[in-house]
mmCIF file of C-alpha atoms in Angstrom:
data_model
loop_
_atom_site.group_PDB
_atom_site.id
_atom_site.type_symbol
_atom_site.label_atom_id
_atom_site.label_comp_id
_atom_site.label_asym_id
_atom_site.label_seq_id
_atom_site.Cartn_x
_atom_site.Cartn_y
_atom_site.Cartn_z
ATOM 1 C CA MET A 1 -4.597 -27.932 0.687
ATOM 2 C CA PRO A 2 -6.337 -24.225 0.763
ATOM 3 C CA CYS A 3 -4.322 -21.164 -0.293
ATOM 4 C CA ILE A 4 -4.306 -18.503 2.052
ATOM 5 C CA PRO A 5 -6.852 -15.755 1.121
ATOM 6 C CA ALA A 6 -3.917 -12.948 0.958
ATOM 7 C CA LEU A 7 -2.113 -15.071 -1.343
ATOM 8 C CA ASP A 8 -4.986 -16.025 -3.604
ATOM 9 C CA THR A 9 -6.275 -12.251 -3.862
ATOM 10 C CA ASN A 10 -2.874 -10.286 -3.912
ATOM 11 C CA LEU A 11 -1.238 -12.924 -6.253
ATOM 12 C CA LEU A 12 -3.018 -15.806 -7.702
ATOM 13 C CA CYS A 13 -6.201 -13.800 -8.667
ATOM 14 C CA ALA A 14 -3.420 -11.361 -10.313
ATOM 15 C CA TRP A 15 -1.707 -13.949 -12.125
ATOM 16 C CA ARG A 16 -4.976 -15.725 -13.353
ATOM 17 C CA CYS A 17 -5.936 -12.305 -14.682
ATOM 18 C CA CYS A 18 -2.725 -11.969 -16.924
ATOM 19 C CA ALA A 19 -2.767 -15.440 -17.885
ATOM 20 C CA ALA A 20 -6.196 -15.257 -19.322
ATOM 21 C CA ALA A 21 -5.790 -11.629 -20.827
ATOM 22 C CA VAL A 22 -2.213 -11.400 -21.962
ATOM 23 C CA PRO A 23 -2.887 -13.585 -25.025
ATOM 24 C CA GLU A 24 -5.756 -10.984 -26.446
ATOM 25 C CA MET A 25 -3.415 -8.304 -25.310
ATOM 26 C CA LYS A 26 -0.771 -9.425 -27.494
ATOM 27 C CA LYS A 27 -3.044 -9.695 -30.592
ATOM 28 C CA ASN A 28 -3.743 -6.091 -29.796
ATOM 29 C CA GLY A 29 0.033 -4.795 -29.661
ATOM 30 C CA TYR A 30 -1.003 -2.852 -27.242
ATOM 31 C CA CYS A 31 -2.233 -2.705 -23.534
ATOM 32 C CA ARG A 32 -1.333 -2.149 -19.681
ATOM 33 C CA ILE A 33 -1.291 -3.954 -16.846
ATOM 34 C CA VAL A 34 -1.047 -2.224 -13.421
ATOM 35 C CA ASN A 35 -0.522 -4.072 -10.458
ATOM 36 C CA ILE A 36 -1.181 -2.466 -6.789
ATOM 37 C CA SER A 37 1.466 -2.913 -4.574
ATOM 38 C CA SER A 38 2.152 -1.554 -0.932
ATOM 39 C CA HIS A 39 4.850 -0.116 0.952
ATOM 40 C CA LEU A 40 4.291 -3.280 3.314
ATOM 41 C CA ALA A 41 5.916 -5.229 0.262
ATOM 42 C CA SER A 42 9.206 -3.664 0.795
ATOM 43 C CA LEU A 43 12.184 -6.252 0.984
ATOM 44 C CA THR A 44 14.380 -3.552 2.731
ATOM 45 C CA THR A 45 11.576 -2.441 5.479
ATOM 46 C CA MET A 46 9.890 -6.205 5.890
ATOM 47 C CA GLY A 47 8.583 -6.289 9.255
ATOM 48 C CA ASP A 48 7.075 -9.177 11.502
ATOM 49 C CA THR A 49 3.357 -8.306 11.140
ATOM 50 C CA ASN A 50 0.836 -8.825 8.557
ATOM 51 C CA VAL A 51 2.900 -11.998 7.396
ATOM 52 C CA SER A 52 0.665 -12.733 4.790
ATOM 53 C CA TYR A 53 -0.287 -9.782 3.111
ATOM 54 C CA ARG A 54 3.263 -8.618 3.111
ATOM 55 C CA VAL A 55 4.618 -11.363 1.499
ATOM 56 C CA SER A 56 1.588 -11.980 -1.016
ATOM 57 C CA LYS A 57 1.949 -8.217 -1.981
ATOM 58 C CA ALA A 58 6.074 -8.830 -2.390
ATOM 59 C CA ALA A 59 5.223 -11.773 -4.508
ATOM 60 C CA LEU A 60 3.292 -9.420 -6.651
ATOM 61 C CA ASN A 61 5.996 -7.297 -7.331
ATOM 62 C CA ALA A 62 7.986 -10.543 -8.405
ATOM 63 C CA LEU A 63 5.245 -11.270 -10.883
ATOM 64 C CA THR A 64 4.885 -7.629 -12.268
ATOM 65 C CA ARG A 65 8.968 -7.654 -12.860
ATOM 66 C CA VAL A 66 8.639 -11.162 -14.302
ATOM 67 C CA LEU A 67 5.598 -10.251 -16.700
ATOM 68 C CA ALA A 68 7.526 -6.886 -17.764
ATOM 69 C CA ALA A 69 10.630 -8.678 -18.513
ATOM 70 C CA GLU A 70 8.634 -11.504 -20.397
ATOM 71 C CA LEU A 71 6.506 -8.823 -22.352
ATOM 72 C CA ALA A 72 9.017 -6.702 -23.263
ATOM 73 C CA GLY A 73 8.976 -5.504 -26.958
ATOM 74 C CA THR A 74 5.321 -6.451 -26.969
ATOM 75 C CA GLY A 75 3.091 -2.978 -26.656
ATOM 76 C CA ILE A 76 2.105 -4.189 -23.307
ATOM 77 C CA LEU A 77 3.486 -2.394 -20.211
ATOM 78 C CA VAL A 78 3.552 -3.788 -16.863
ATOM 79 C CA ASN A 79 3.583 -1.757 -13.734
ATOM 80 C CA ALA A 80 2.881 -1.847 -10.114
ATOM 81 C CA CYS A 81 2.541 1.168 -7.948
ATOM 82 C CA LEU A 82 1.461 2.367 -4.571
ATOM 83 C CA LEU A 83 -1.952 4.102 -3.508
ATOM 84 C CA GLY A 84 -0.692 5.101 -0.348
ATOM 85 C CA ARG A 85 -2.736 5.329 2.863
ATOM 86 C CA MET A 86 -6.348 6.138 2.390
ATOM 87 C CA ASN A 87 -9.366 6.418 4.381
ATOM 88 C CA THR A 88 -10.427 2.844 4.400
ATOM 89 C CA ARG A 89 -10.298 0.128 7.074
ATOM 90 C CA MET A 90 -7.119 -0.643 6.978
ATOM 91 C CA ALA A 91 -5.429 2.451 7.530
ATOM 92 C CA TYR A 92 -8.040 2.897 10.585
ATOM 93 C CA GLY A 93 -8.823 6.550 10.175
ATOM 94 C CA GLU A 94 -4.942 7.581 9.963
ATOM 95 C CA THR A 95 -5.507 9.736 6.876
ATOM 96 C CA ASP A 96 -8.186 11.623 4.976
ATOM 97 C CA ARG A 97 -6.626 10.847 1.484
ATOM 98 C CA THR A 98 -9.512 9.266 -0.500
ATOM 99 C CA PRO A 99 -9.682 6.177 -2.275
ATOM 100 C CA GLY A 100 -10.480 8.538 -5.387
ATOM 101 C CA GLU A 101 -7.065 10.418 -4.662
ATOM 102 C CA GLY A 102 -5.450 7.192 -4.186
ATOM 103 C CA ALA A 103 -6.685 5.709 -7.958
ATOM 104 C CA ASP A 104 -4.926 8.641 -9.544
ATOM 105 C CA THR A 105 -1.771 6.643 -9.854
ATOM 106 C CA PRO A 106 -3.114 3.451 -11.459
ATOM 107 C CA VAL A 107 -5.504 5.641 -13.556
ATOM 108 C CA TRP A 108 -2.416 7.507 -14.658
ATOM 109 C CA LEU A 109 -0.287 4.284 -15.461
ATOM 110 C CA ALA A 110 -3.108 2.670 -17.528
ATOM 111 C CA CYS A 111 -3.863 5.260 -19.991
ATOM 112 C CA ASP A 112 -0.113 6.733 -20.333
ATOM 113 C CA ASP A 113 1.321 6.712 -23.529
#
């Protein structure tokens, strides 16, 4: 059965990357995993549009929490962050915020001590 593209991209690819990288990360005893979530994944404001995207990002949030708990004490920190609306085709010109500005938070999380 083919996977829904949003689910494959937003959840399963992240899961596969973590499954491949975490053993090496554990050997180093230090690393960061930063997943990119979305405000559309919030369970408290879940709506009826963009269903596959919302569900895939909510699942990514769950994966993030499970990995964070599983890797606690290993030196590997696991976080998710929201980039906010940026001037991309998804925002349809609703903002003038650049993707570079959106990258500030995940870069900070990846480099944070």
